[in-house]
């Protein structure tokens, strides 16, 4: 009995729009200009748009996916509404990788459901079949994408039409909603086609367990020099994921390219003891040649904090350090006595792991409240002195490959004097090529902003970068941005990036400053 009033109320609500339309159809505005009861075209248009979008989304959720075998893996492809587009490949339980494959209001999701044991075993036992895997993967993806496009058209039209019929109770308006949904999907497909970027497989973003396997990320040199991009790189990803599935408790061994120098850039550790374990792990995983710390390793720079620095001697790689605004002269002297540490200040240059480095410490020590901070002018002056030292090194025949300063304001003054300058200080990463050709690479906080992060609702991520440089030219080939969840979080992702001048087929800018072309003494 209680359901009768509810049914009656629902019926009355459904009749309100038609009743209002009949009552006021053709009625002119009142002398007072009251239009509250007049039908408004833009409201009807907004309602129709909502019906189209909701119906298309429901249709995609219901039937807008296909199951496709890709090489040795069984996958499910799905189209999802998205503000940024792109492709996301989920490899449960290993993690996922994201590709900036296109810009459109739809995203392609590829879920790896399982590894077919027969096809996988055949691939592992007969490595010669890898030569044809790239063609097979490409064909599988093409067929799956075409099937998905057709199924998605049916899904969005059916979903929008069905919801339009349920809302409007008029077949003509329902068919109109279906037609608009089809037009929307067609426009989205056109945008995806127009912005399609097959090179996106060169710059993936890995997350989960995949981000901890350098063998999946691959060698920077092979990615730059072995183009044939879309087919070959997709095949490589499929092959590496297959290997990951094939092992039980260990990840596949990483074989670094011997012609690549790997530099680990860290910054702004701020007394976070967890940073040393993270750095040590990255050194081992990526076979790091040298670590560069662009400052603010401490928080207050007091002598009592010095023992925090002792783990540096056991990190397994040379450690180059410049002073940050939270590091005192006491900190600098203590680090100078650790065997594997090279402290750079006032433009001092050293050669480590075949690369020439020069750097300067931050001119301001901000924890000392007795001295008034001079701000950006002091930073610019320190940068000018560093740039002068870099020019002197070039004139002496020992040009610097990488400059280091803590504050980006100081680092910017080196533009045109060195190919690459590293900095920190701002606790988030960024990269830019400055006007005179020097690339500025600013690292985030490898300490997740230190213990002060516990004061924030959202802890800052732990960030570091692996820079890949060619051993012969000393030029940056690629870099991996590594980001881990902050305090109490366990997320991880690695994003691969290539300089524009190192994209396959591109030529280096003739105006870019160059470092040494032969090993420096």
Short mmCIF file of N, CA and C in Angstrom, two decimals, residues 136-250:
data_model
loop_
_atom_site.label_atom_id
_atom_site.label_comp_id
_atom_site.label_asym_id
_atom_site.label_seq_id
_atom_site.Cartn_x
_atom_site.Cartn_y
_atom_site.Cartn_z
N UNK A 136 53.09 -9.21 -35.31
CA UNK A 136 51.93 -9.86 -34.72
C UNK A 136 51.22 -8.94 -33.74
N UNK A 137 52.00 -8.25 -32.89
CA UNK A 137 51.40 -7.33 -31.92
C UNK A 137 50.66 -6.21 -32.63
N UNK A 138 51.28 -5.66 -33.68
CA UNK A 138 50.65 -4.56 -34.41
C UNK A 138 49.34 -5.01 -35.05
N UNK A 139 49.33 -6.19 -35.67
CA UNK A 139 48.11 -6.70 -36.29
C UNK A 139 47.03 -6.93 -35.24
N UNK A 140 47.41 -7.51 -34.11
CA UNK A 140 46.43 -7.77 -33.05
C UNK A 140 45.79 -6.47 -32.56
N UNK A 141 46.62 -5.44 -32.36
CA UNK A 141 46.10 -4.17 -31.86
C UNK A 141 45.22 -3.49 -32.90
N UNK A 142 45.62 -3.55 -34.16
CA UNK A 142 44.80 -2.95 -35.22
C UNK A 142 43.43 -3.61 -35.30
N UNK A 143 43.40 -4.94 -35.29
CA UNK A 143 42.12 -5.64 -35.34
C UNK A 143 41.27 -5.34 -34.12
N UNK A 144 41.92 -5.33 -32.94
CA UNK A 144 41.17 -5.04 -31.72
C UNK A 144 40.62 -3.63 -31.70
N UNK A 145 41.41 -2.66 -32.18
CA UNK A 145 40.95 -1.27 -32.19
C UNK A 145 39.78 -1.08 -33.14
N UNK A 146 39.82 -1.73 -34.31
CA UNK A 146 38.72 -1.63 -35.27
C UNK A 146 37.45 -2.25 -34.68
N UNK A 147 37.59 -3.42 -34.08
CA UNK A 147 36.44 -4.08 -33.46
C UNK A 147 35.87 -3.21 -32.34
N UNK A 148 36.78 -2.61 -31.54
CA UNK A 148 36.33 -1.76 -30.44
C UNK A 148 35.61 -0.53 -30.96
N UNK A 149 36.09 0.06 -32.04
CA UNK A 149 35.44 1.25 -32.60
C UNK A 149 34.02 0.94 -33.04
N UNK A 150 33.82 -0.18 -33.74
CA UNK A 150 32.48 -0.55 -34.19
C UNK A 150 31.56 -0.84 -33.01
N UNK A 151 32.06 -1.60 -32.04
CA UNK A 151 31.25 -1.94 -30.88
C UNK A 151 30.91 -0.69 -30.07
N UNK A 152 31.86 0.26 -29.98
CA UNK A 152 31.61 1.48 -29.23
C UNK A 152 30.55 2.34 -29.90
N UNK A 153 30.56 2.38 -31.24
CA UNK A 153 29.51 3.12 -31.95
C UNK A 153 28.13 2.58 -31.60
N UNK A 154 28.00 1.25 -31.64
CA UNK A 154 26.72 0.63 -31.29
C UNK A 154 26.37 0.92 -29.84
N UNK A 155 27.38 0.88 -28.95
CA UNK A 155 27.13 1.07 -27.53
C UNK A 155 26.63 2.47 -27.22
N UNK A 156 27.30 3.50 -27.76
CA UNK A 156 26.91 4.87 -27.42
C UNK A 156 25.57 5.23 -28.04
N UNK A 157 25.32 4.78 -29.27
CA UNK A 157 24.03 5.07 -29.91
C UNK A 157 22.90 4.38 -29.15
N UNK A 158 23.10 3.11 -28.80
CA UNK A 158 22.07 2.37 -28.08
C UNK A 158 21.82 2.97 -26.71
N UNK A 159 22.91 3.31 -26.00
CA UNK A 159 22.75 3.86 -24.66
C UNK A 159 22.05 5.20 -24.66
N UNK A 160 22.47 6.11 -25.57
CA UNK A 160 21.84 7.43 -25.62
C UNK A 160 20.38 7.33 -26.08
N UNK A 161 20.11 6.47 -27.06
CA UNK A 161 18.74 6.32 -27.55
C UNK A 161 17.84 5.76 -26.46
N UNK A 162 18.31 4.73 -25.76
CA UNK A 162 17.49 4.11 -24.71
C UNK A 162 17.21 5.09 -23.58
N UNK A 163 18.25 5.84 -23.15
CA UNK A 163 18.02 6.81 -22.07
C UNK A 163 17.14 7.95 -22.56
N UNK A 164 17.32 8.38 -23.83
CA UNK A 164 16.45 9.42 -24.37
C UNK A 164 15.00 8.99 -24.41
N UNK A 165 14.74 7.73 -24.76
CA UNK A 165 13.37 7.21 -24.79
C UNK A 165 12.78 7.15 -23.38
N UNK A 166 13.63 6.78 -22.40
CA UNK A 166 13.15 6.70 -21.02
C UNK A 166 12.84 8.08 -20.45
N UNK A 167 13.60 9.10 -20.86
CA UNK A 167 13.41 10.44 -20.30
C UNK A 167 12.31 11.20 -21.04
N UNK A 168 12.36 11.19 -22.39
CA UNK A 168 11.45 12.02 -23.17
C UNK A 168 10.16 11.31 -23.59
N UNK A 169 10.17 9.99 -23.63
CA UNK A 169 9.00 9.19 -24.06
C UNK A 169 8.60 9.52 -25.49
N UNK A 170 9.52 10.04 -26.30
CA UNK A 170 9.24 10.37 -27.69
C UNK A 170 10.32 9.75 -28.57
N UNK A 171 9.95 8.88 -29.51
CA UNK A 171 10.95 8.21 -30.34
C UNK A 171 11.81 9.19 -31.13
N UNK A 172 11.20 10.29 -31.63
CA UNK A 172 12.00 11.22 -32.43
C UNK A 172 13.11 11.84 -31.61
N UNK A 173 12.80 12.29 -30.41
CA UNK A 173 13.83 12.90 -29.56
C UNK A 173 14.85 11.86 -29.11
N UNK A 174 14.39 10.61 -28.89
CA UNK A 174 15.32 9.56 -28.51
C UNK A 174 16.30 9.27 -29.64
N UNK A 175 15.78 9.23 -30.87
CA UNK A 175 16.66 9.02 -32.02
C UNK A 175 17.63 10.19 -32.19
N UNK A 176 17.14 11.41 -31.90
CA UNK A 176 18.02 12.58 -31.95
C UNK A 176 19.16 12.46 -30.96
N UNK A 177 18.86 11.96 -29.75
CA UNK A 177 19.91 11.76 -28.75
C UNK A 177 20.92 10.73 -29.23
N UNK A 178 20.43 9.65 -29.86
CA UNK A 178 21.35 8.65 -30.38
C UNK A 178 22.23 9.21 -31.48
N UNK A 179 21.63 10.03 -32.37
CA UNK A 179 22.42 10.64 -33.43
C UNK A 179 23.49 11.58 -32.90
N UNK A 180 23.15 12.36 -31.88
CA UNK A 180 24.14 13.26 -31.28
C UNK A 180 25.27 12.47 -30.62
N UNK A 181 24.92 11.35 -29.99
CA UNK A 181 25.95 10.53 -29.36
C UNK A 181 26.91 9.98 -30.41
N UNK A 182 26.37 9.55 -31.54
CA UNK A 182 27.22 9.05 -32.61
C UNK A 182 28.12 10.16 -33.15
N UNK A 183 27.55 11.36 -33.30
CA UNK A 183 28.35 12.49 -33.78
C UNK A 183 29.47 12.82 -32.78
N UNK A 184 29.15 12.75 -31.48
CA UNK A 184 30.16 13.02 -30.45
C UNK A 184 31.29 12.00 -30.52
N UNK A 185 30.94 10.71 -30.65
CA UNK A 185 31.96 9.68 -30.72
C UNK A 185 32.80 9.84 -31.98
N UNK A 186 32.14 10.18 -33.11
CA UNK A 186 32.87 10.38 -34.36
C UNK A 186 33.86 11.55 -34.23
N UNK A 187 33.39 12.64 -33.62
CA UNK A 187 34.28 13.79 -33.42
C UNK A 187 35.45 13.43 -32.51
N UNK A 188 35.17 12.62 -31.46
CA UNK A 188 36.24 12.20 -30.56
C UNK A 188 37.25 11.32 -31.30
N UNK A 189 36.71 10.42 -32.15
CA UNK A 189 37.61 9.58 -32.94
C UNK A 189 38.45 10.39 -33.90
N UNK A 190 37.84 11.42 -34.50
CA UNK A 190 38.60 12.29 -35.40
C UNK A 190 39.70 13.04 -34.67
N UNK A 191 39.38 13.51 -33.44
CA UNK A 191 40.40 14.21 -32.65
C UNK A 191 41.53 13.27 -32.27
N UNK A 192 41.18 12.02 -31.90
CA UNK A 192 42.21 11.05 -31.55
C UNK A 192 43.10 10.75 -32.76
N UNK A 193 42.48 10.61 -33.93
CA UNK A 193 43.24 10.33 -35.15
C UNK A 193 44.17 11.49 -35.50
N UNK A 194 43.64 12.72 -35.35
CA UNK A 194 44.43 13.90 -35.72
C UNK A 194 45.60 14.12 -34.77
N UNK A 195 45.45 13.70 -33.51
CA UNK A 195 46.51 13.93 -32.52
C UNK A 195 47.28 12.66 -32.20
N UNK A 196 47.06 11.60 -32.98
CA UNK A 196 47.71 10.32 -32.70
C UNK A 196 49.23 10.46 -32.70
N UNK A 197 49.86 9.95 -31.65
CA UNK A 197 51.30 10.10 -31.47
C UNK A 197 51.92 8.72 -31.22
N UNK A 198 52.36 8.04 -32.29
CA UNK A 198 52.96 6.71 -32.08
C UNK A 198 54.24 6.77 -31.26
N UNK A 199 54.90 7.93 -31.21
CA UNK A 199 56.12 8.07 -30.42
C UNK A 199 55.85 8.02 -28.92
N UNK A 200 54.58 7.99 -28.52
CA UNK A 200 54.27 7.99 -27.09
C UNK A 200 54.82 6.76 -26.39
N UNK A 201 55.06 5.66 -27.13
CA UNK A 201 55.62 4.48 -26.48
C UNK A 201 57.06 4.72 -26.05
N UNK A 202 57.69 5.79 -26.54
CA UNK A 202 59.05 6.11 -26.12
C UNK A 202 59.08 6.80 -24.77
N UNK A 203 57.95 7.38 -24.35
CA UNK A 203 57.92 8.13 -23.10
C UNK A 203 56.76 7.65 -22.22
N UNK A 204 56.81 6.38 -21.79
CA UNK A 204 55.72 5.86 -20.97
C UNK A 204 55.84 6.28 -19.51
N UNK A 205 54.74 6.16 -18.80
CA UNK A 205 54.74 6.36 -17.35
C UNK A 205 54.35 5.03 -16.70
N UNK A 206 55.30 4.45 -15.97
CA UNK A 206 55.08 3.16 -15.32
C UNK A 206 54.66 3.37 -13.87
N UNK A 207 53.80 2.50 -13.37
CA UNK A 207 53.41 2.56 -11.97
C UNK A 207 53.33 1.15 -11.41
N UNK A 208 53.33 1.05 -10.07
CA UNK A 208 53.27 -0.25 -9.44
C UNK A 208 54.60 -0.99 -9.55
N UNK A 209 54.54 -2.32 -9.58
CA UNK A 209 55.75 -3.13 -9.64
C UNK A 209 56.53 -2.88 -10.91
N UNK A 210 55.84 -2.51 -11.99
CA UNK A 210 56.54 -2.24 -13.25
C UNK A 210 57.57 -1.11 -13.08
N UNK A 211 57.27 -0.16 -12.21
CA UNK A 211 58.16 0.99 -12.07
C UNK A 211 59.47 0.62 -11.40
N UNK A 212 59.54 -0.54 -10.75
CA UNK A 212 60.77 -0.94 -10.07
C UNK A 212 61.62 -1.86 -10.92
N UNK A 213 61.23 -2.08 -12.17
CA UNK A 213 61.98 -2.98 -13.05
C UNK A 213 62.61 -2.20 -14.18
N UNK A 214 63.89 -1.81 -14.07
CA UNK A 214 64.53 -1.07 -15.16
C UNK A 214 64.50 -1.82 -16.48
N UNK A 215 64.44 -3.16 -16.43
CA UNK A 215 64.41 -3.92 -17.68
C UNK A 215 63.14 -3.65 -18.47
N UNK A 216 62.06 -3.28 -17.79
CA UNK A 216 60.84 -2.92 -18.49
C UNK A 216 60.96 -1.52 -19.09
N UNK A 217 61.54 -0.60 -18.33
CA UNK A 217 61.72 0.76 -18.83
C UNK A 217 62.67 0.75 -20.02
N UNK A 218 63.71 -0.07 -19.97
CA UNK A 218 64.59 -0.25 -21.12
C UNK A 218 65.75 0.71 -21.14
N UNK A 219 66.70 0.43 -21.98
CA UNK A 219 67.90 1.26 -22.11
C UNK A 219 67.60 2.52 -22.88
N UNK A 220 68.06 3.64 -22.36
CA UNK A 220 67.81 4.92 -23.03
C UNK A 220 68.46 4.95 -24.40
N UNK A 221 69.66 4.40 -24.51
CA UNK A 221 70.37 4.47 -25.79
C UNK A 221 69.63 3.68 -26.86
N UNK A 222 69.15 2.47 -26.53
CA UNK A 222 68.47 1.67 -27.55
C UNK A 222 67.17 2.34 -27.98
N UNK A 223 66.51 3.05 -27.05
CA UNK A 223 65.26 3.72 -27.41
C UNK A 223 65.55 4.86 -28.38
N UNK A 224 66.67 5.56 -28.20
CA UNK A 224 66.97 6.69 -29.06
C UNK A 224 67.46 6.23 -30.43
N UNK A 225 68.33 5.21 -30.44
CA UNK A 225 69.00 4.86 -31.69
C UNK A 225 68.25 3.83 -32.52
N UNK A 226 67.43 3.00 -31.88
CA UNK A 226 66.68 1.98 -32.61
C UNK A 226 65.25 2.44 -32.74
N UNK A 227 64.93 3.12 -33.82
CA UNK A 227 63.62 3.78 -33.91
C UNK A 227 62.54 2.77 -34.26
N UNK A 228 62.19 2.62 -35.52
CA UNK A 228 61.11 1.76 -35.98
C UNK A 228 60.06 1.67 -34.89
N UNK A 229 59.59 2.82 -34.45
CA UNK A 229 59.11 3.02 -33.10
C UNK A 229 57.91 2.18 -32.70
N UNK A 230 56.80 2.34 -33.37
CA UNK A 230 55.55 1.82 -32.82
C UNK A 230 55.58 0.30 -32.72
N UNK A 231 55.93 -0.37 -33.82
CA UNK A 231 55.91 -1.82 -33.81
C UNK A 231 56.96 -2.37 -32.85
N UNK A 232 58.18 -1.87 -32.96
CA UNK A 232 59.27 -2.45 -32.19
C UNK A 232 59.09 -2.22 -30.69
N UNK A 233 58.68 -1.01 -30.30
CA UNK A 233 58.55 -0.72 -28.87
C UNK A 233 57.35 -1.44 -28.25
N UNK A 234 56.25 -1.55 -28.99
CA UNK A 234 55.12 -2.32 -28.47
C UNK A 234 55.52 -3.77 -28.27
N UNK A 235 56.26 -4.32 -29.23
CA UNK A 235 56.72 -5.69 -29.09
C UNK A 235 57.64 -5.84 -27.88
N UNK A 236 58.49 -4.83 -27.65
CA UNK A 236 59.39 -4.89 -26.50
C UNK A 236 58.62 -4.88 -25.19
N UNK A 237 57.59 -4.02 -25.11
CA UNK A 237 56.78 -3.97 -23.90
C UNK A 237 56.08 -5.30 -23.65
N UNK A 238 55.51 -5.88 -24.72
CA UNK A 238 54.82 -7.17 -24.58
C UNK A 238 55.81 -8.25 -24.13
N UNK A 239 57.00 -8.25 -24.74
CA UNK A 239 58.01 -9.25 -24.38
C UNK A 239 58.43 -9.11 -22.93
N UNK A 240 58.67 -7.89 -22.47
CA UNK A 240 59.13 -7.69 -21.10
C UNK A 240 58.05 -8.03 -20.08
N UNK A 241 56.79 -7.69 -20.40
CA UNK A 241 55.71 -8.06 -19.49
C UNK A 241 55.58 -9.58 -19.42
N UNK A 242 55.78 -10.24 -20.57
CA UNK A 242 55.74 -11.71 -20.59
C UNK A 242 56.82 -12.27 -19.66
N UNK A 243 58.02 -11.69 -19.72
CA UNK A 243 59.10 -12.16 -18.86
C UNK A 243 58.76 -11.94 -17.38
N UNK A 244 58.12 -10.79 -17.09
CA UNK A 244 57.76 -10.52 -15.70
C UNK A 244 56.76 -11.55 -15.18
N UNK A 245 55.81 -11.91 -16.02
CA UNK A 245 54.84 -12.93 -15.63
C UNK A 245 55.53 -14.29 -15.45
N UNK A 246 56.55 -14.53 -16.25
CA UNK A 246 57.18 -15.84 -16.28
C UNK A 246 57.95 -16.12 -15.00
N UNK A 247 58.49 -15.08 -14.35
CA UNK A 247 59.23 -15.29 -13.12
C UNK A 247 58.28 -15.29 -11.94
N UNK A 248 58.73 -15.85 -10.83
CA UNK A 248 57.86 -15.96 -9.67
C UNK A 248 58.21 -14.98 -8.57
N UNK A 249 59.47 -14.89 -8.20
CA UNK A 249 59.82 -14.04 -7.05
C UNK A 249 60.86 -12.98 -7.38
N UNK A 250 61.44 -13.01 -8.55
CA UNK A 250 62.47 -12.03 -8.88
C UNK A 250 62.15 -11.37 -10.20
#
